[in-house]
């Protein structure tokens, strides 16, 4: 299977890509709710898992709640399927003696790229959904590593056939601050810190032996029902004409993505043997914001399928799964699932863009 070879030949930032990529034998994933397959639910019996632990979460494909923040599968599930691997088990579900040679998912919904202390210092501790930030997830991987391989040679052989997905992560570092009233100007100042945290974790994984790494950027947050509800207004100039998304927030996501790409370029100079690939989630999702109908999103791409009413079907007092909320009949006709997260249908388009399209490129 030729996963992620993609545009290599067209890519002008030349980097010689191994001619034909072997099928991955394992995937290790780090991140937040965009890729958590159960860790938050297992880690914390309190809110918000009281919602993600029951239907309608998981109603598509799994037909029961799994801890995924969606109606069904996530991008990481589609990537695993495309590699011929089982869906990754969440780290916190691993049992003693279990074989996890085909990969593990360390992502935790609510996780930040920066350590929790950063938010405590800014008196934002109450808003963190989890303390399992990117560095904690990295620690989990390091703890697990001796049960995967031991000698240098053994690890080298194993990891050269393993894919490391580092993100999406960092979105929450901004979400938390925006949701307590942070301004775009203030938040811009934290971009270098967030990008640095992601880059450092990526470098640390390479030091541990990773050679195939995909680092996704942020989604167009200005298109999400939460942001549209919180920051929308009567001024037409706030919105992108083509898709109705919030200009300033999309520009912010683009800014983060640009900085991330730049930092990954520097990282690759330091580790030329590693193959670091940037995954453009923003670009891969833009087509369905521009032409929702074309992708089967007959109910549009902006309003949430599951929510408590309002112009974008997002109501913070009646979030998806809470009293006063309701799920749509056909989630595949929506791109947005619960306000902040996407539907399985939307994730499958992004995954396709990564696997078959050109939305992944070597740095
Ligand atoms: C994170 O850690 C702090 C300090 O130990 C604790 O007060 C807080 O409850 C923790 N938060 C979560 C969501 O576990
Ligand atoms: C949001 O939900 C609350 C609680 O169910 C409800 O009282 C309120 O009317 C809702 N607001 C909108 C705009 O639907
Ligand atoms: C993908 O290819 C299209 C058409 O060739 C091009 O317009 C677009 O910029 C490419 N996207 C990326 C992320 O390389």
Coordinates of C-alpha atoms and ligand atoms in Angstrom, one line a residue:
X1 CA 0.0 0.0 0.0
X2 CA 1.3 3.4 -0.9
X3 CA 0.2 5.5 2.0
X4 CA 1.5 9.0 2.1
X5 CA 3.7 8.9 -1.0
X6 CA 1.4 11.3 -2.6
X7 CA 2.7 14.3 -4.2
X8 CA 6.3 13.5 -3.4
X9 CA 7.2 13.7 -7.1
X10 CA 5.6 17.1 -7.4
X11 CA 6.9 18.5 -4.3
X12 CA 9.5 21.1 -5.0
X13 CA 10.9 21.4 -1.6
X14 CA 13.0 18.5 -2.4
X15 CA 13.3 15.7 -0.1
X16 CA 13.9 12.3 -1.4
X17 CA 11.1 10.1 -0.4
X18 CA 11.8 6.4 -0.1
X19 CA 10.4 5.2 -3.4
X20 CA 7.6 3.0 -2.2
X21 CA 6.5 3.2 1.4
X22 CA 6.0 -0.1 3.0
X23 CA 2.7 -0.7 4.7
X24 CA 3.0 0.4 8.3
X25 CA 3.1 -2.3 10.9
X26 CA 2.2 -0.1 13.7
X27 CA 0.8 3.4 14.4
X28 CA 1.5 5.5 17.5
X29 CA -0.8 8.4 17.9
X30 CA -0.6 11.5 20.1
X31 CA -3.2 14.3 20.3
X32 CA -6.5 15.5 21.6
X33 CA -10.2 14.9 21.0
X34 CA -9.7 14.9 17.2
X35 CA -8.0 11.5 17.7
X36 CA -8.8 10.2 21.2
X37 CA -10.3 6.8 20.9
X38 CA -11.2 6.4 24.6
X39 CA -8.5 7.7 26.9
X40 CA -10.4 10.6 28.4
X41 CA -13.4 8.5 29.0
X42 CA -11.2 5.9 30.8
X43 CA -9.3 8.6 32.7
X44 CA -12.1 10.6 34.2
X45 CA -15.5 9.4 35.3
X46 CA -16.7 13.0 35.6
X47 CA -17.8 15.4 32.9
X48 CA -17.5 15.6 29.9
X49 CA -17.3 11.8 29.5
X50 CA -20.8 11.7 31.0
X51 CA -21.8 12.8 27.5
X52 CA -19.3 11.0 25.3
X53 CA -19.9 7.7 27.2
X54 CA -23.3 7.4 25.7
X55 CA -25.2 7.7 22.5
X56 CA -25.6 9.6 20.2
X57 CA -21.7 9.6 20.5
X58 CA -20.6 6.5 18.5
X59 CA -24.0 5.9 16.9
X60 CA -22.5 5.6 13.4
X61 CA -20.4 2.5 12.7
X62 CA -19.7 1.5 16.3
X63 CA -23.4 1.7 17.4
X64 CA -22.3 2.4 20.9
X65 CA -20.2 5.1 22.6
X66 CA -16.5 4.5 22.5
X67 CA -15.1 7.7 24.0
X68 CA -14.6 9.2 20.5
X69 CA -15.9 12.7 20.2
X70 CA -17.9 12.0 17.0
X71 CA -20.8 10.0 15.7
X72 CA -18.3 7.4 14.4
X73 CA -14.8 7.0 13.2
X74 CA -12.0 9.5 13.4
X75 CA -9.2 10.3 11.0
X76 CA -6.8 8.0 12.9
X77 CA -9.3 5.1 12.5
X78 CA -9.3 5.6 8.7
X79 CA -5.5 5.8 8.6
X80 CA -5.3 2.6 10.6
X81 CA -7.8 0.9 8.2
X82 CA -5.9 2.1 5.2
X83 CA -2.8 0.5 6.6
X84 CA -4.6 -2.7 7.2
X85 CA -4.3 -2.3 11.0
X86 CA -6.9 -2.6 13.7
X87 CA -8.3 0.6 15.3
X88 CA -5.7 1.6 17.8
X89 CA -6.4 0.7 21.4
X90 CA -6.4 3.6 23.8
X91 CA -3.3 3.6 26.1
X92 CA -5.4 3.6 29.3
X93 CA -7.3 0.5 28.2
X94 CA -4.1 -1.6 27.8
X95 CA -4.0 -4.7 30.0
X96 CA -1.0 -6.4 31.4
X97 CA 0.3 -8.9 28.8
X98 CA -1.8 -7.4 26.0
X99 CA -0.1 -7.4 22.6
X100 CA 0.1 -3.8 21.3
X101 CA 2.7 -4.4 18.7
X102 CA 0.4 -2.8 16.1
X103 CA 0.2 0.5 17.8
X104 CA -1.3 2.5 20.7
X105 CA -3.3 5.6 20.9
X106 CA -2.0 8.1 23.5
X107 CA -4.3 11.0 22.5
X108 CA -6.5 12.4 25.3
X109 CA -9.5 14.7 24.5
X110 CA -8.9 18.1 26.0
X111 CA -5.1 17.7 25.9
X112 CA -2.9 20.6 25.3
X113 CA 0.5 20.9 23.6
X114 CA 1.7 23.0 26.6
X115 CA 2.0 21.6 30.0
X116 CA -0.9 22.2 32.5
X117 CA 1.4 24.5 34.6
X118 CA 1.2 27.0 31.8
X119 CA -2.5 27.3 32.3
X120 CA -2.4 27.2 36.1
X121 CA 0.0 30.2 36.0
X122 CA -2.6 32.0 34.0
X123 CA -5.4 31.1 36.4
X124 CA -7.1 28.9 33.8
X125 CA -6.7 25.5 35.6
X126 CA -10.5 25.1 36.0
X127 CA -11.0 25.0 32.3
X128 CA -8.5 22.1 31.5
X129 CA -10.5 18.9 30.8
X130 CA -7.4 16.8 31.4
X131 CA -3.8 17.1 32.7
X132 CA -2.6 14.6 30.2
X133 CA -0.8 17.0 27.9
X134 CA 1.5 16.1 25.1
X135 CA 4.5 15.6 27.4
X136 CA 2.5 13.2 29.5
X137 CA 1.6 11.2 26.4
X138 CA 5.2 11.2 25.4
X139 CA 6.1 9.8 28.8
X140 CA 3.6 7.0 28.4
X141 CA 5.2 6.1 25.1
X142 CA 8.7 6.0 26.7
X143 CA 7.4 3.8 29.5
X144 CA 5.9 1.4 27.0
X145 CA 8.9 1.3 24.7
X146 CA 10.8 -1.5 26.5
X147 CA 7.9 -3.8 25.9
X148 CA 8.0 -3.1 22.2
X149 CA 11.7 -3.4 21.4
X150 CA 15.0 -3.5 23.3
X151 CA 18.3 -3.5 21.5
X152 CA 19.1 -0.6 19.2
X153 CA 18.9 -2.8 16.2
X154 CA 15.5 -4.3 17.2
X155 CA 14.0 -0.9 17.8
X156 CA 15.4 0.4 14.5
X157 CA 13.8 -2.5 12.6
X158 CA 10.5 -2.0 14.3
X159 CA 10.2 1.7 14.2
X160 CA 11.2 2.1 10.5
X161 CA 7.8 0.4 9.8
X162 CA 5.9 2.4 12.3
X163 CA 4.0 5.6 11.7
X164 CA 4.0 8.3 14.4
X165 CA 1.1 10.7 14.3
X166 CA 1.8 13.8 16.3
X167 CA -1.5 15.6 16.5
X168 CA -3.5 17.3 15.7
X169 CA -2.5 18.9 19.1
X170 CA -2.4 22.6 20.1
X171 CA -5.9 23.4 19.1
X172 CA -7.0 23.2 22.8
X173 CA -4.2 25.5 23.9
X174 CA -6.0 28.2 21.9
X175 CA -9.6 27.0 22.5
X176 CA -9.3 27.2 26.2
X177 CA -7.9 30.8 26.0
X178 CA -10.4 31.9 23.5
X179 CA -13.3 30.4 25.5
X180 CA -12.4 32.5 28.5
X181 CA -12.2 35.7 26.4
X182 CA -8.7 35.8 25.1
X183 CA -8.2 38.0 22.1
X184 CA -6.6 36.9 18.8
X185 CA -3.8 39.4 19.5
X186 CA -3.1 37.9 22.9
X187 CA -3.3 34.4 21.5
X188 CA -0.9 35.1 18.7
X189 CA 1.8 35.6 21.3
X190 CA 1.4 32.0 22.5
X191 CA 1.7 30.5 19.0
X192 CA 5.5 30.2 19.1
X193 CA 5.2 28.4 22.5
X194 CA 2.6 25.9 21.2
X195 CA 4.6 25.3 18.0
X196 CA 7.7 24.8 20.0
X197 CA 6.0 22.2 22.3
X198 CA 4.8 20.2 19.3
X199 CA 8.2 20.4 17.6
X200 CA 10.0 19.4 20.7
X201 CA 7.8 16.4 21.2
X202 CA 8.3 15.4 17.5
X203 CA 12.1 15.7 18.1
X204 CA 11.9 13.7 21.2
X205 CA 10.1 10.9 19.3
X206 CA 12.8 10.9 16.7
X207 CA 15.4 10.6 19.5
X208 CA 13.4 7.6 20.7
X209 CA 13.7 6.0 17.3
X210 CA 10.7 7.3 15.2
X211 CA 11.5 7.9 11.6
X212 CA 8.1 8.2 9.9
X213 CA 6.2 11.1 11.4
X214 CA 3.1 12.9 10.3
X215 CA 2.3 16.2 12.1
X216 CA -1.1 17.7 11.3
X217 CA -2.0 21.3 11.6
X218 CA -5.1 22.9 13.0
X219 CA -8.5 22.8 11.4
X220 CA -10.2 26.0 10.2
X221 CA -11.6 26.9 13.6
X222 CA -13.5 29.9 12.1
X223 CA -15.8 27.3 10.5
X224 CA -16.7 25.5 13.7
X225 CA -20.2 26.0 15.2
X226 CA -18.7 26.9 18.6
X227 CA -16.6 29.8 17.3
X228 CA -19.4 30.9 14.9
X229 CA -21.8 31.0 17.9
X230 CA -19.5 32.7 20.3
X231 CA -17.8 35.2 17.9
X232 CA -20.3 35.7 15.1
X233 CA -22.1 39.0 14.7
X234 CA -24.1 41.1 12.4
X235 CA -21.1 42.5 10.6
X236 CA -20.8 40.7 7.2
X237 CA -17.2 41.7 7.0
X238 CA -16.4 39.2 9.7
X239 CA -17.2 36.3 7.4
X240 CA -15.6 34.7 4.5
X241 CA -17.8 35.1 1.5
X242 CA -17.3 31.7 0.0
X243 CA -18.1 29.6 3.1
X244 CA -19.5 31.8 5.9
X245 CA -16.6 31.0 8.2
X246 CA -15.1 33.6 10.5
X247 CA -12.2 35.2 8.7
X248 CA -10.1 36.2 11.7
X249 CA -10.2 32.8 13.3
X250 CA -9.4 31.0 10.1
X251 CA -6.5 33.4 9.6
X252 CA -5.4 32.5 13.1
X253 CA -5.4 28.8 12.4
X254 CA -3.5 29.4 9.2
X255 CA -0.9 31.4 11.1
X256 CA -0.4 28.6 13.5
X257 CA -0.1 26.1 10.6
X258 CA 2.4 28.2 8.9
X259 CA 4.6 28.5 12.0
X260 CA 4.3 24.8 12.6
X261 CA 5.4 24.0 9.1
X262 CA 8.3 26.3 9.4
X263 CA 9.4 24.8 12.7
X264 CA 9.1 21.3 11.3
X265 CA 11.4 22.3 8.4
X266 CA 14.1 23.3 11.0
X267 CA 13.6 20.0 12.8
X268 CA 14.1 18.1 9.6
X269 CA 17.5 19.8 9.1
X270 CA 18.5 18.6 12.5
X271 CA 17.3 15.0 11.8
X272 CA 17.8 14.4 8.1
X273 CA 17.2 10.7 8.4
X274 CA 13.7 11.2 9.6
X275 CA 10.7 11.7 7.3
X276 CA 8.6 14.4 8.7
X277 CA 5.4 15.0 6.9
X278 CA 3.0 17.9 7.5
X279 CA -0.6 17.1 7.2
X280 CA -2.8 19.9 6.0
X281 CA -6.1 19.4 7.8
X282 CA -7.1 22.9 7.0
X283 CA -6.6 22.5 3.3
X284 CA -8.2 19.0 3.3
X285 CA -11.3 20.3 4.9
X286 CA -11.7 23.5 3.0
X287 CA -13.3 21.9 -0.1
X288 CA -16.3 20.7 2.0
X289 CA -16.8 24.2 3.5
X290 CA -16.7 25.7 0.0
X291 CA -19.0 23.1 -1.6
X292 CA -20.8 21.2 1.1
X293 CA -23.4 19.6 -1.3
X294 CA -20.6 18.1 -3.4
X295 CA -19.6 16.1 -0.4
X296 CA -23.0 15.0 0.6
X297 CA -23.4 17.6 3.3
X298 CA -26.9 18.5 2.3
X299 CA -27.5 20.2 5.6
X300 CA -24.5 22.4 5.2
X301 CA -21.0 22.3 6.7
X302 CA -21.4 24.8 9.5
X303 CA -24.3 23.9 11.8
X304 CA -23.8 21.0 14.1
X305 CA -25.8 17.8 13.7
X306 CA -26.1 17.4 17.5
X307 CA -26.9 20.3 19.7
X308 CA -29.3 22.5 21.6
X309 CA -30.5 24.9 18.9
X310 CA -29.4 28.3 17.7
X311 CA -28.3 29.4 14.3
X312 CA -25.5 26.8 14.2
X313 CA -27.2 24.3 16.5
X314 CA -24.7 25.0 19.2
X315 CA -25.9 26.0 22.7
X316 CA -23.4 25.9 25.5
X317 CA -26.2 25.2 28.0
X318 CA -27.5 22.3 26.0
X319 CA -24.5 20.7 24.3
X320 CA -24.8 17.5 22.4
X321 CA -25.8 14.7 24.7
X322 CA -27.2 17.0 27.4
X323 CA -30.8 17.7 28.2
X324 CA -32.2 20.0 25.6
X325 CA -30.0 18.8 22.8
X326 CA -30.9 16.5 20.0
X327 CA -29.0 14.7 17.2
X328 CA -29.9 15.0 13.6
X329 CA -31.3 12.0 11.7
X330 CA -28.5 11.7 9.3
X331 CA -25.1 12.7 10.6
X332 CA -23.5 12.0 7.2
X333 CA -25.4 15.1 5.8
X334 CA -23.5 17.3 8.3
X335 CA -19.8 18.1 8.5
X336 CA -20.0 19.3 12.1
X337 CA -21.0 16.8 14.8
X338 CA -21.3 18.6 18.2
X339 CA -20.1 22.1 17.6
X340 CA -16.4 21.6 18.0
X341 CA -15.9 18.1 16.5
X342 CA -16.6 16.8 13.1
X343 CA -18.8 13.9 11.9
X344 CA -17.3 10.6 10.7
X345 CA -18.3 11.6 7.2
X346 CA -16.2 14.8 7.4
X347 CA -13.3 13.0 9.0
X348 CA -13.4 10.4 6.2
X349 CA -13.0 13.2 3.6
X350 CA -10.0 14.6 5.5
X351 CA -8.4 11.1 5.8
X352 CA -9.0 10.5 2.1
X353 CA -7.2 13.8 1.4
X354 CA -4.3 12.6 3.4
X355 CA -4.2 9.0 2.1
X356 CA -5.0 9.6 -1.6
X357 CA -4.8 13.3 -2.1
X358 CA -2.1 15.8 -1.7
X359 CA -2.8 17.1 1.7
X360 CA 0.3 15.7 3.2
X361 CA 3.7 16.8 2.0
X362 CA 7.2 16.2 3.1
X363 CA 8.5 19.2 4.8
Ligands
LIG1 C1 -4.9 18.5 37.2 O1 -4.0 18.6 38.3 C2 -4.4 19.5 39.3 C3 -3.2 19.7 40.2 O2 -2.7 18.4 40.7 C4 -5.7 19.1 39.9 O3 -6.0 20.1 40.9 C5 -6.7 19.0 38.9 O4 -7.9 18.6 39.4 C6 -6.3 18.1 37.7 N1 -7.3 18.2 36.7 C7 -7.8 17.1 36.1 C8 -8.8 17.4 35.0 O5 -7.5 16.0 36.4
LIG2 C1 -30.1 26.9 25.2 O1 -30.4 25.9 26.0 C2 -31.1 26.3 27.2 C3 -31.2 25.1 28.2 O2 -31.9 24.0 27.5 C4 -32.4 26.9 26.9 O3 -33.0 27.4 28.0 C5 -32.2 28.1 25.9 O4 -33.4 28.6 25.4 C6 -31.4 27.6 24.7 N1 -31.0 28.7 23.8 C7 -31.3 28.7 22.5 C8 -30.8 29.9 21.7 O5 -31.9 27.8 21.9
LIG3 C1 -2.9 19.9 -4.3 O1 -3.0 19.9 -5.7 C2 -3.8 21.0 -6.2 C3 -4.0 20.8 -7.7 O2 -2.8 20.3 -8.3 C4 -3.1 22.3 -5.8 O3 -3.9 23.4 -6.3 C5 -3.0 22.4 -4.3 O4 -2.3 23.6 -4.0 C6 -2.3 21.2 -3.8 N1 -2.4 21.2 -2.3 C7 -1.3 21.0 -1.5 C8 -1.6 21.0 -0.1 O5 -0.2 20.8 -2.0

